[in-house]
PDB file of C-alpha atoms and ligand atoms in Angstrom:
ATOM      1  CA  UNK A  74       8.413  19.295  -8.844  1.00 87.00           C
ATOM      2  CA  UNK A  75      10.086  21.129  -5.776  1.00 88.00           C
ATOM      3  CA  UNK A  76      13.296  19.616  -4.360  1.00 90.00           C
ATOM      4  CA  UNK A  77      13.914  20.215  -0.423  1.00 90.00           C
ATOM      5  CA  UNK A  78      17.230  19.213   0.473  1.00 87.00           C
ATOM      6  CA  UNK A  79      17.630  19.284   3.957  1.00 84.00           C
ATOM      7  CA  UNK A  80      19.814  18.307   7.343  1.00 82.00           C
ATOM      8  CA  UNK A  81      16.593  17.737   9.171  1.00 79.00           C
ATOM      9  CA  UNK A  82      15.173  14.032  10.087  1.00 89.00           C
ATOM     10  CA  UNK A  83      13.186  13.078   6.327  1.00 93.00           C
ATOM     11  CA  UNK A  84      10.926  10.872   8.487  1.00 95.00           C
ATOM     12  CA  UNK A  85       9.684  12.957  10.723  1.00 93.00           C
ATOM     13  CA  UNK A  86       9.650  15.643   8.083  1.00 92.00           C
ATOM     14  CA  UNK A  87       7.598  13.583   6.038  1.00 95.00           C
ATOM     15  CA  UNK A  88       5.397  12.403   8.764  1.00 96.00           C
ATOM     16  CA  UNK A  89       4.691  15.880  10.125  1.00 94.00           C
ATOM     17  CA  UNK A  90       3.274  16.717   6.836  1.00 94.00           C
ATOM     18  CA  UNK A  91       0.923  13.840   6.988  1.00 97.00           C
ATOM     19  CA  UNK A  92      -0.012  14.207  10.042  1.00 96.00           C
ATOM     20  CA  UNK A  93      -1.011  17.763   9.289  1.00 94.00           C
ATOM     21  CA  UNK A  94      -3.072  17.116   6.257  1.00 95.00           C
ATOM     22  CA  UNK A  95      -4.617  14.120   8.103  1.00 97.00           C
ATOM     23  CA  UNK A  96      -5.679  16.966  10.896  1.00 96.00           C
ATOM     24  CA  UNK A  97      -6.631  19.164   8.048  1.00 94.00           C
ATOM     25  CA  UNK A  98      -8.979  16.828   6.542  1.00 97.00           C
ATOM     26  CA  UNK A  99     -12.617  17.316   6.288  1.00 96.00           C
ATOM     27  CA  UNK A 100     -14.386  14.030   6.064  1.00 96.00           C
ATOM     28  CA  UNK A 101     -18.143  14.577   4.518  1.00 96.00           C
ATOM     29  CA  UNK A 102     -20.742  11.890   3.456  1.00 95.00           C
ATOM     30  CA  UNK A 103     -19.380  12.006  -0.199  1.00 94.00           C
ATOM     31  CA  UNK A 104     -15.990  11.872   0.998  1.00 95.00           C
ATOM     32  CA  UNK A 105     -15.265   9.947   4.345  1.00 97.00           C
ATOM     33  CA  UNK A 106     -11.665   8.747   3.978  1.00 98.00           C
ATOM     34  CA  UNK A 107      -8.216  10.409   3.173  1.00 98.00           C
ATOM     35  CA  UNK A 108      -6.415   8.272   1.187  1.00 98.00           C
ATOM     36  CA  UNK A 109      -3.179   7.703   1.695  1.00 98.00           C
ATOM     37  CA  UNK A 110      -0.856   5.995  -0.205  1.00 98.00           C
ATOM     38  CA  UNK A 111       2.336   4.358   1.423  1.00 98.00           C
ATOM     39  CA  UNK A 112       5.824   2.433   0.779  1.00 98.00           C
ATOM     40  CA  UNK A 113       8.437  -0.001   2.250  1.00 96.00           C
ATOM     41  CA  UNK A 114      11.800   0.476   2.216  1.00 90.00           C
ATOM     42  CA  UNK A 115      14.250   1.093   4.570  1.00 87.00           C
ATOM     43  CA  UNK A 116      14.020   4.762   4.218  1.00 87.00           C
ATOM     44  CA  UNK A 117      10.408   4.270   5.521  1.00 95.00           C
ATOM     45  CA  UNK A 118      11.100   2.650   8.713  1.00 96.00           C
ATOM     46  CA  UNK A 119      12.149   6.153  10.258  1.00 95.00           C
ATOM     47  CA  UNK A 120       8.939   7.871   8.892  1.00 97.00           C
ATOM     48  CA  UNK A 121       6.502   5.096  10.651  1.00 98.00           C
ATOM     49  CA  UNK A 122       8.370   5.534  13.496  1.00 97.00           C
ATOM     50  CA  UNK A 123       7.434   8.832  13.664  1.00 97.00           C
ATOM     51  CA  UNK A 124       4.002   8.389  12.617  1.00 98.00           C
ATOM     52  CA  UNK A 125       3.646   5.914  15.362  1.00 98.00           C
ATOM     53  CA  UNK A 126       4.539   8.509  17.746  1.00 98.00           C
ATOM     54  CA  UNK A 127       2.605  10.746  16.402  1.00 98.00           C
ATOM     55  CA  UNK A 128      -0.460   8.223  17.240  1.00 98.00           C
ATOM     56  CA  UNK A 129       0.657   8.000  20.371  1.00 98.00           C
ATOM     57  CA  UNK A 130       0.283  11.973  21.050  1.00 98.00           C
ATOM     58  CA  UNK A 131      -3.090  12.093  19.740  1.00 98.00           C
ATOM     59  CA  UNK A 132      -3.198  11.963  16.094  1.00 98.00           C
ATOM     60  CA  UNK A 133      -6.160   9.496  14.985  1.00 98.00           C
ATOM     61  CA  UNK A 134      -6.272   7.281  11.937  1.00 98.00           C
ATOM     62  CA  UNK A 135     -10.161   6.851  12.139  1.00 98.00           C
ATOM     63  CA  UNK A 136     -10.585   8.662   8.684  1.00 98.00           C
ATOM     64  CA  UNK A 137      -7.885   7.293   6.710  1.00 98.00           C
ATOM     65  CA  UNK A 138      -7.737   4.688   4.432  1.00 98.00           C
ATOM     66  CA  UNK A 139      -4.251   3.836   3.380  1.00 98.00           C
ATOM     67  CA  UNK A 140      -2.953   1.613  -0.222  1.00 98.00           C
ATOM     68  CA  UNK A 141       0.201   0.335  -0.353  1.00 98.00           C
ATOM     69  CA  UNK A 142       2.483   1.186  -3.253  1.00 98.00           C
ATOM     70  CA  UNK A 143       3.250  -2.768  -4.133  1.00 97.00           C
ATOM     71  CA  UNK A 144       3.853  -6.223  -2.946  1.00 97.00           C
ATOM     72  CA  UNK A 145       6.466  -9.349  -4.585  1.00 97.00           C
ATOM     73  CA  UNK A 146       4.680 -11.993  -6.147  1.00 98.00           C
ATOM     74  CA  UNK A 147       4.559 -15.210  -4.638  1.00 96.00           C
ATOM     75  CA  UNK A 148       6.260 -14.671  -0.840  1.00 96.00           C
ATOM     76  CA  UNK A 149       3.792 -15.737   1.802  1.00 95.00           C
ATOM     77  CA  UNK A 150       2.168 -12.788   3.500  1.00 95.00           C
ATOM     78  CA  UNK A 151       3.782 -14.079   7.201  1.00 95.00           C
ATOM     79  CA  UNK A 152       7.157 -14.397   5.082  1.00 96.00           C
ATOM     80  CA  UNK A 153       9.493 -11.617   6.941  1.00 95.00           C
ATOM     81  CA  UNK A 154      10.194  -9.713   4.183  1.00 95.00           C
ATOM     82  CA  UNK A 155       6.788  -9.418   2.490  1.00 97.00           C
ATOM     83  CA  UNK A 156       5.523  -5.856   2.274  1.00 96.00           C
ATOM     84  CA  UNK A 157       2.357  -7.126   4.638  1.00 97.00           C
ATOM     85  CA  UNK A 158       4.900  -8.316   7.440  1.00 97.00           C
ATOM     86  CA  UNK A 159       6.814  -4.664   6.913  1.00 97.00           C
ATOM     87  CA  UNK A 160       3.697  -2.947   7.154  1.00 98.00           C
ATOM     88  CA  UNK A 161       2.365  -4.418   9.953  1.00 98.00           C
ATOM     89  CA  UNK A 162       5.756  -4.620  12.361  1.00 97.00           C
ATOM     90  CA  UNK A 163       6.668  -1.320  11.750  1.00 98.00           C
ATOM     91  CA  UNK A 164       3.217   0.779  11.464  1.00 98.00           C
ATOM     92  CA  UNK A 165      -0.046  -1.054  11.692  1.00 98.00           C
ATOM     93  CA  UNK A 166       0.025  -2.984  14.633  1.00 98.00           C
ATOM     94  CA  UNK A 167       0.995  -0.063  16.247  1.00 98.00           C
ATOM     95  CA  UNK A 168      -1.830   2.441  15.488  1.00 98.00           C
ATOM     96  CA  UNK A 169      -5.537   1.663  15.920  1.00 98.00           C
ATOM     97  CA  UNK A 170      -7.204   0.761  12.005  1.00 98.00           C
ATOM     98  CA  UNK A 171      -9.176  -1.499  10.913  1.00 98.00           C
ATOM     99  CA  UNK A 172      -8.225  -4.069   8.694  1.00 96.00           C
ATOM    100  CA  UNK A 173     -10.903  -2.359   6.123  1.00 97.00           C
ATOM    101  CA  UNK A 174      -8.746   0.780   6.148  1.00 98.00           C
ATOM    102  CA  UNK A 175      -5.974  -1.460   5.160  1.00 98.00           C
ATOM    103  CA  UNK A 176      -5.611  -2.527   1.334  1.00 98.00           C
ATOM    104  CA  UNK A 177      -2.377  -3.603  -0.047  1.00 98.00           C
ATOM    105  CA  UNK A 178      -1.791  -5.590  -2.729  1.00 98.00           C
ATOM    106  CA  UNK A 179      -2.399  -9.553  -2.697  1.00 98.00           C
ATOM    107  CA  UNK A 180       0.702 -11.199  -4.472  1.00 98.00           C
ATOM    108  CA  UNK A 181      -0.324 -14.394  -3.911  1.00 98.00           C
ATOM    109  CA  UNK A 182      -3.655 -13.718  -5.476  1.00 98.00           C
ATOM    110  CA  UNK A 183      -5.290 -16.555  -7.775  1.00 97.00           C
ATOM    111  CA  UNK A 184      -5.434 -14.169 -11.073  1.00 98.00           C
ATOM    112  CA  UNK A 185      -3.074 -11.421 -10.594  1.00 98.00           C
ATOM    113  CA  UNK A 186      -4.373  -9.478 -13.322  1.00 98.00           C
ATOM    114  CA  UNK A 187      -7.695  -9.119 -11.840  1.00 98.00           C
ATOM    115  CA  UNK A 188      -6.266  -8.031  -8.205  1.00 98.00           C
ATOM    116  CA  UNK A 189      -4.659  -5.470 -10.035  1.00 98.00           C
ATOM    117  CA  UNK A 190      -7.821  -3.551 -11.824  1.00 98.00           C
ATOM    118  CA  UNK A 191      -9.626  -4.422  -8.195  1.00 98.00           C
ATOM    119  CA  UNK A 192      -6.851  -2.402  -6.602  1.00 98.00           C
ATOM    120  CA  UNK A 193      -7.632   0.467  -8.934  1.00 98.00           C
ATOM    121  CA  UNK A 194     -11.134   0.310  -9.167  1.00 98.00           C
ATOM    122  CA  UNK A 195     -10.837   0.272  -5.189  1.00 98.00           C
ATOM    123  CA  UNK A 196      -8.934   3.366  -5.241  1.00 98.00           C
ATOM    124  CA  UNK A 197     -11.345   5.705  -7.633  1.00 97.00           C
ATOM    125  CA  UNK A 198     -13.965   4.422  -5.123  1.00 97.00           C
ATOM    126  CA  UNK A 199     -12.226   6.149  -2.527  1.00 97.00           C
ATOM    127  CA  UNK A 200     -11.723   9.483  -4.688  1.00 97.00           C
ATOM    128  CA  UNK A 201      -8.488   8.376  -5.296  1.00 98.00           C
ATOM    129  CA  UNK A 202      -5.210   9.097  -3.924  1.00 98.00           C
ATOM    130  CA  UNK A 203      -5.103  12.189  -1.910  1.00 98.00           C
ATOM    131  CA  UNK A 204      -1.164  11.845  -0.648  1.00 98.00           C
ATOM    132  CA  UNK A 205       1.602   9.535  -2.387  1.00 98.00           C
ATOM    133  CA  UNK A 206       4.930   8.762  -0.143  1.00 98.00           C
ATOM    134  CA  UNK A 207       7.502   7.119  -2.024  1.00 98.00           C
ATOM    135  CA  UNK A 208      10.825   6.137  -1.559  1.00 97.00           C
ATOM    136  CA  UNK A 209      12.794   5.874  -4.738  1.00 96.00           C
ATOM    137  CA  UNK A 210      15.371   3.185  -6.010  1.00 93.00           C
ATOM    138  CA  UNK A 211      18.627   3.505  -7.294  1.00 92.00           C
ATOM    139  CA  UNK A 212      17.593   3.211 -10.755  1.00 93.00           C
ATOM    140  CA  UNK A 213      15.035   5.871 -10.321  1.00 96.00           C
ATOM    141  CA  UNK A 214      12.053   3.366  -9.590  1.00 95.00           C
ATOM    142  CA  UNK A 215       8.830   4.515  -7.823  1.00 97.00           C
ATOM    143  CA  UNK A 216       6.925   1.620  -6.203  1.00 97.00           C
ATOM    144  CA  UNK A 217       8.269  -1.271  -8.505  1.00 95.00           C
ATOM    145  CA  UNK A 218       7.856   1.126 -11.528  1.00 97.00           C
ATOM    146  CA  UNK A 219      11.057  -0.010 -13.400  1.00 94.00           C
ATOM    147  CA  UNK A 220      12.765   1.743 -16.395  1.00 96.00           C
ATOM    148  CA  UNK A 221      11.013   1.257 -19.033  1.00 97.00           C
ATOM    149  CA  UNK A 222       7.205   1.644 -17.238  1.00 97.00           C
ATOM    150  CA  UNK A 223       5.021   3.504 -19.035  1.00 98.00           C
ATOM    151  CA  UNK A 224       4.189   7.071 -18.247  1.00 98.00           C
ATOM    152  CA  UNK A 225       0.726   5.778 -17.926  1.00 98.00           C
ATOM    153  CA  UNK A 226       0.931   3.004 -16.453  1.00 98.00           C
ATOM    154  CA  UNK A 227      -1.974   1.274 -14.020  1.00 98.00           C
ATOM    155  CA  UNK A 228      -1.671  -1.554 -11.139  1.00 98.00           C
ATOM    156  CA  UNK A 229       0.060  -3.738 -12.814  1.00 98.00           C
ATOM    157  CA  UNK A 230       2.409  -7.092 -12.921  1.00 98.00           C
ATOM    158  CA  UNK A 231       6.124  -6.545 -13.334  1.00 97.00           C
ATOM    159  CA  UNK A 232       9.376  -8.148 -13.445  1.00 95.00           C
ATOM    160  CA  UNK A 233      11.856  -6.697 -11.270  1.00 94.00           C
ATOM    161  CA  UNK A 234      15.555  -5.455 -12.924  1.00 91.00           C
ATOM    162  CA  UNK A 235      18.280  -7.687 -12.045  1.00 93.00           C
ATOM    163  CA  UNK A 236      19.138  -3.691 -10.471  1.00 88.00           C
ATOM    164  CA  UNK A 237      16.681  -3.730  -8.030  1.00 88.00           C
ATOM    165  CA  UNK A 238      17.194  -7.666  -7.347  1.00 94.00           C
ATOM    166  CA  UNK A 239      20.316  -7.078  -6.384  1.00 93.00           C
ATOM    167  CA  UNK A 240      19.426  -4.068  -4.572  1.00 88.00           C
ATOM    168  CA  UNK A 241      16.959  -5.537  -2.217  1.00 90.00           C
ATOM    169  CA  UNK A 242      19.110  -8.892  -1.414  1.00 93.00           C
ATOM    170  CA  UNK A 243      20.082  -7.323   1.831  1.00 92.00           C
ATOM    171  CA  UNK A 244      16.605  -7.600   3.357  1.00 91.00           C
ATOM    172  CA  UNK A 245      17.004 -11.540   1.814  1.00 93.00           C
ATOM    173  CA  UNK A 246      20.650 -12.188   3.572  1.00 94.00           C
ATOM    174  CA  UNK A 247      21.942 -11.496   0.524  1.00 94.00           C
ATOM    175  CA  UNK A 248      21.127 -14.265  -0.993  1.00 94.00           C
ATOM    176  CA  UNK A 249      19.633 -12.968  -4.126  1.00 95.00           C
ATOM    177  CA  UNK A 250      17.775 -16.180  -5.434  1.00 94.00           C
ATOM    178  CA  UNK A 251      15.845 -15.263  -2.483  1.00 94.00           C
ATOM    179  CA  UNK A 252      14.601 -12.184  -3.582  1.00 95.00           C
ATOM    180  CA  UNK A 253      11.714 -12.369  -5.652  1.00 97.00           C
ATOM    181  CA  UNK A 254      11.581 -11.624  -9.428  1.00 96.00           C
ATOM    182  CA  UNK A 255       8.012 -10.249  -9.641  1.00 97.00           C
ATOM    183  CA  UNK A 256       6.029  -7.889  -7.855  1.00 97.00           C
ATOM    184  CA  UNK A 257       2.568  -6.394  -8.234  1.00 98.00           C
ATOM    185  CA  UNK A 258       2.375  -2.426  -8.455  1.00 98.00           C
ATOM    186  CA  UNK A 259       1.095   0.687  -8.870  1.00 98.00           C
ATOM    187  CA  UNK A 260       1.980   2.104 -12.255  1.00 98.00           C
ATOM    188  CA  UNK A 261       3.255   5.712 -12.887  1.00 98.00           C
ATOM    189  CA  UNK A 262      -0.673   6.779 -14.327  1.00 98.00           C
ATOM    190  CA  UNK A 263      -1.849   5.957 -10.528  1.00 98.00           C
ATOM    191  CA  UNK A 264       1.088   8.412  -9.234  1.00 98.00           C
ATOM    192  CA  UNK A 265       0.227  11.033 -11.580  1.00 98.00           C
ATOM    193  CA  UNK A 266      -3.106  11.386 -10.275  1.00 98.00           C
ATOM    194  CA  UNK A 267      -2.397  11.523  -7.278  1.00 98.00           C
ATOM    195  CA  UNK A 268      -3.416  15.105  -5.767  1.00 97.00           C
ATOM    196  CA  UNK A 269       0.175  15.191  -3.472  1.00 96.00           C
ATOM    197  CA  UNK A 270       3.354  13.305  -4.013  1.00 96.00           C
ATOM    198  CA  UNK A 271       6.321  13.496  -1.591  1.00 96.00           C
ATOM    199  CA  UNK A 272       9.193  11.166  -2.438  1.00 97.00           C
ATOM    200  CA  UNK A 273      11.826  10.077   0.425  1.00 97.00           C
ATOM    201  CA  UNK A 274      15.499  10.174  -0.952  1.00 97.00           C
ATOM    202  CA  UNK A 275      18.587   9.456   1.388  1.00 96.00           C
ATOM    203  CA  UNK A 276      22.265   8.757   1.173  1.00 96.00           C
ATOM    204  CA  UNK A 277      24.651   8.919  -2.146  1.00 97.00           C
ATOM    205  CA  UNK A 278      23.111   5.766  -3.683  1.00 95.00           C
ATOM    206  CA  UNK A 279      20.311   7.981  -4.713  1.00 96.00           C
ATOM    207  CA  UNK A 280      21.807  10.823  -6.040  1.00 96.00           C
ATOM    208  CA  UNK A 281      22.163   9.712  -9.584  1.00 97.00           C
ATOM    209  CA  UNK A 282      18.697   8.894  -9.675  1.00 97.00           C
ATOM    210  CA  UNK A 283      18.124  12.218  -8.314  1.00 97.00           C
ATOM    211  CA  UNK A 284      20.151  14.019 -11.100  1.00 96.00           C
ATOM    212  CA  UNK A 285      17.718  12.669 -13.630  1.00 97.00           C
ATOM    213  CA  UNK A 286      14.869  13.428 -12.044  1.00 96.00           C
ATOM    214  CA  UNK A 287      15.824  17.227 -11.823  1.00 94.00           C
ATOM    215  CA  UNK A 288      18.484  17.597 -14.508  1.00 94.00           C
ATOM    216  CA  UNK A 289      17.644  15.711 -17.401  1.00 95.00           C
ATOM    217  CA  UNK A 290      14.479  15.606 -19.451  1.00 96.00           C
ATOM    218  CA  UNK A 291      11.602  13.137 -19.517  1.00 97.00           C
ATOM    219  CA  UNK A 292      12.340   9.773 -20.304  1.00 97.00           C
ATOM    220  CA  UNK A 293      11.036   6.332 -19.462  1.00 98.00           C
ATOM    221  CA  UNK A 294      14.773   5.441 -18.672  1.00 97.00           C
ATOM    222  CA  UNK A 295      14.808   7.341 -15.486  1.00 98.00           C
ATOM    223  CA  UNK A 296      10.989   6.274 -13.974  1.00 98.00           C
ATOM    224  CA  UNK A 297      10.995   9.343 -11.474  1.00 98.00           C
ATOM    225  CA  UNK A 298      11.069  11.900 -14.355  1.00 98.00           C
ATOM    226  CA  UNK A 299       7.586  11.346 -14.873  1.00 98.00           C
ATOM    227  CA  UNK A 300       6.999  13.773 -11.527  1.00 97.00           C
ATOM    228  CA  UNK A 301       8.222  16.231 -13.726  1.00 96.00           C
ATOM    229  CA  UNK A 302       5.082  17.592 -14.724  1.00 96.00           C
ATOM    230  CA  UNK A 303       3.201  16.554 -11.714  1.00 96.00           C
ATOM    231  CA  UNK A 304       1.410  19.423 -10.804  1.00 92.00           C
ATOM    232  CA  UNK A 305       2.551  18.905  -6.722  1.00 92.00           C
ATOM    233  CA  UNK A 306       5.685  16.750  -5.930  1.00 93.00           C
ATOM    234  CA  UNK A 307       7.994  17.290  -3.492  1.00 93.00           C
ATOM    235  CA  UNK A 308      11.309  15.172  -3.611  1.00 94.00           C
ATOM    236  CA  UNK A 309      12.641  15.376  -0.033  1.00 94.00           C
ATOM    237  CA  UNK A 310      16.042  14.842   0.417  1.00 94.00           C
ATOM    238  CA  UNK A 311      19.304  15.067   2.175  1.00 93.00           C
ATOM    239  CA  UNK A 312      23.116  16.540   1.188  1.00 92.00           C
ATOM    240  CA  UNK A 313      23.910  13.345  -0.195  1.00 95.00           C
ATOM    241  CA  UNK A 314      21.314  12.366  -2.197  1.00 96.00           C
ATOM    242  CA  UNK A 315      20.841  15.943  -3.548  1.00 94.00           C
ATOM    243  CA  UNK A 316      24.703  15.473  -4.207  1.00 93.00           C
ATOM    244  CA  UNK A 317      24.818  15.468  -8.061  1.00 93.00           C
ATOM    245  CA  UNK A 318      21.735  18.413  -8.816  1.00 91.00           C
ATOM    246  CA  UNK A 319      23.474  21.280  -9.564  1.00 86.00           C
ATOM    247  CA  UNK A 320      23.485  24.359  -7.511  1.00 74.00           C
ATOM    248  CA  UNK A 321      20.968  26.385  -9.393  1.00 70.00           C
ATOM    249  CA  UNK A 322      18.522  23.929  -9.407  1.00 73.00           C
ATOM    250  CA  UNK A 323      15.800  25.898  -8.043  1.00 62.00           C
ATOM    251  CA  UNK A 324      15.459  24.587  -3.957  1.00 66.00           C
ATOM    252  CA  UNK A 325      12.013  25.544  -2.520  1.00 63.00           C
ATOM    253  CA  UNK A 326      10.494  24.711   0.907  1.00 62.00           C
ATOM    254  CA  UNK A 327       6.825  24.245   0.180  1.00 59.00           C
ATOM    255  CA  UNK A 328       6.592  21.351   2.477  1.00 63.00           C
ATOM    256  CA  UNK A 329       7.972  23.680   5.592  1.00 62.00           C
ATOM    257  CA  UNK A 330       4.720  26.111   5.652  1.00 59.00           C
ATOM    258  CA  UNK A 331       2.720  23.018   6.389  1.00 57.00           C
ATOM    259  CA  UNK A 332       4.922  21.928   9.247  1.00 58.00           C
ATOM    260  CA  UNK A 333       5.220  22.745  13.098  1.00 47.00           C
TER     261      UNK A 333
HETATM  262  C1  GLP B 422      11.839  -1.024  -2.991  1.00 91.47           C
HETATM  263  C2  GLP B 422      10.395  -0.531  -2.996  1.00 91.47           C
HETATM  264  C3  GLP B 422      10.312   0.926  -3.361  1.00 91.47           C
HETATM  265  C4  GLP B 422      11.297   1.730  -2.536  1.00 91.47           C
HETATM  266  C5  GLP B 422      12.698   1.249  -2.822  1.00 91.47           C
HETATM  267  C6  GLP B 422      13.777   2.033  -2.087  1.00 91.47           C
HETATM  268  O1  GLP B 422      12.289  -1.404  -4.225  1.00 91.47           O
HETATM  269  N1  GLP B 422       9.570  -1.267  -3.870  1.00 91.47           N
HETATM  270  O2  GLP B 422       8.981   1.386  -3.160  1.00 91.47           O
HETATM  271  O3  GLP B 422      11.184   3.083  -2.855  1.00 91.47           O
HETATM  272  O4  GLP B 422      12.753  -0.112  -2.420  1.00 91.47           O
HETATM  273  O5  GLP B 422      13.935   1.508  -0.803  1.00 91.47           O
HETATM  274  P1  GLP B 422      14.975   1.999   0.264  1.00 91.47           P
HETATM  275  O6  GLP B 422      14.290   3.077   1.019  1.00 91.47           O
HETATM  276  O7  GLP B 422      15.203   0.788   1.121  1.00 91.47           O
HETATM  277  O8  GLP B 422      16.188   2.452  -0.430  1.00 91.47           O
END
């Protein structure tokens, strides 16, 4: 697991490095699609925004698929603040893919359990996931992966920590009986094989979450530990949320060879 901590834009960091691995990519008959895995947040508005520019100087999504890291349970896919709606005002109805390239998880599914395998059966189909983004919550959470997910977790039901609840109530006017108490995700097994991982991290209300992840050892407490012994994570992030690791926490820039 490599930190970067850096003053430069994280979104346009991060999308440079798809875009170049989506350039680099050699579809074949056995192998047609990069698969791409992408988040919500707030800290992913910037990155789409670059990605949409990106689009818009040339870069083509013809031979990418993408899955989205997780959806709430029960909020309409129209409502505002459902991952669809996020995903399609800020990146897909911006960029030309097909609804086919498109999966994220249905919430409002019939049996939840069985979207879930679907999801991951859809995904192995594909070859898997050839690049993870995340973003990261305050409690450490990847996707919805709360504390206490297992290490080897799959796609999955949760409930959401009163944490995270809380948390997200400002995209909800924070009203937090709003905010939904499930969500459907991918577990921390579907991460971990994963070829790539690059996790988004900005401003101080990460940087305890960040501490565990580099200082402290494995544990189910802190969900983003599990990166650990990923064989190829990068956790991008800036001054503030790289606030608490300590100084000789080793800094590397493998993401910067693959960027302009
Ligand atoms: C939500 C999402 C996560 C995301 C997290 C952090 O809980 N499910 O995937 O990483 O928010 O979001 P933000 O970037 O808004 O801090």
């Amino acid at each position: 697991m490599y930190l970067i901590e850096t003053e430069d834009n994280i979104g346009f960091l991060t999308a440079s490095y798809i875009k170049n691995r989506i350039k680099s990519f050699v579809s074949t008959k056995d192998n047609p699609y990069f698969v791409l895995a992408l988040p919500t947040g707030g800290t992913a508005i910037n990155l789409y925004g670059h990605l949409v520019k990106f689009y818009k100087e040339g870069l083509s999504f013809d031979k990418v698929v993408t899955f989205n890291l997780d959806e709430y349970v029960g909020l309409s896919e129209n409502h505002p603040q459902s991952y669809h709606s996020f995903m399609f005002k800020n990146l897909f109805n911006h960029i030309k893919i097909s609804k086919e390239q498109i999966n994220i998880l249905n919430g409002n599914a019939a049996n939840l359990e069985q979207e879930c395998t679907n999801y991951e059966e859809k995904m192995k189909k594909y070859g898997g996931i050839d690049l993870f983004i995340g973003g990261i919550g305050r409690n450490g959470h990847i996707a919805f992966n709360e504390p206490g997910s297992a290490f080897n977790s799959k796609t999955r039901v949760v409930d959401l920590t009163p944490n995270t609840i809380s948390a997200n109530a400002r995209f909800f006017n924070d009203d937090i009986s709003q905010v939904p108490t499930r969500a459907l995700t991918m577990g921390l097994g579907t991460i971990m094989s994963a070829k790539e991982v690059i996790i988004m991290a900005t401003g101080a209300k990460k940087s305890q979450a960040l501490y565990h992840a580099f200082e402290d050892k494995q544990s189910t407490s802190w969900p983003v530990t599990v990166l650990q012994k990923h064989p190829r994570t990068f956790i991008i992030a800036d001054k503030a949320a790289a606030a608490e690791i300590s100084k000789t926490t080793k800094r590397d820039c493998g993401l910067c060879s693959f960027i302009n």
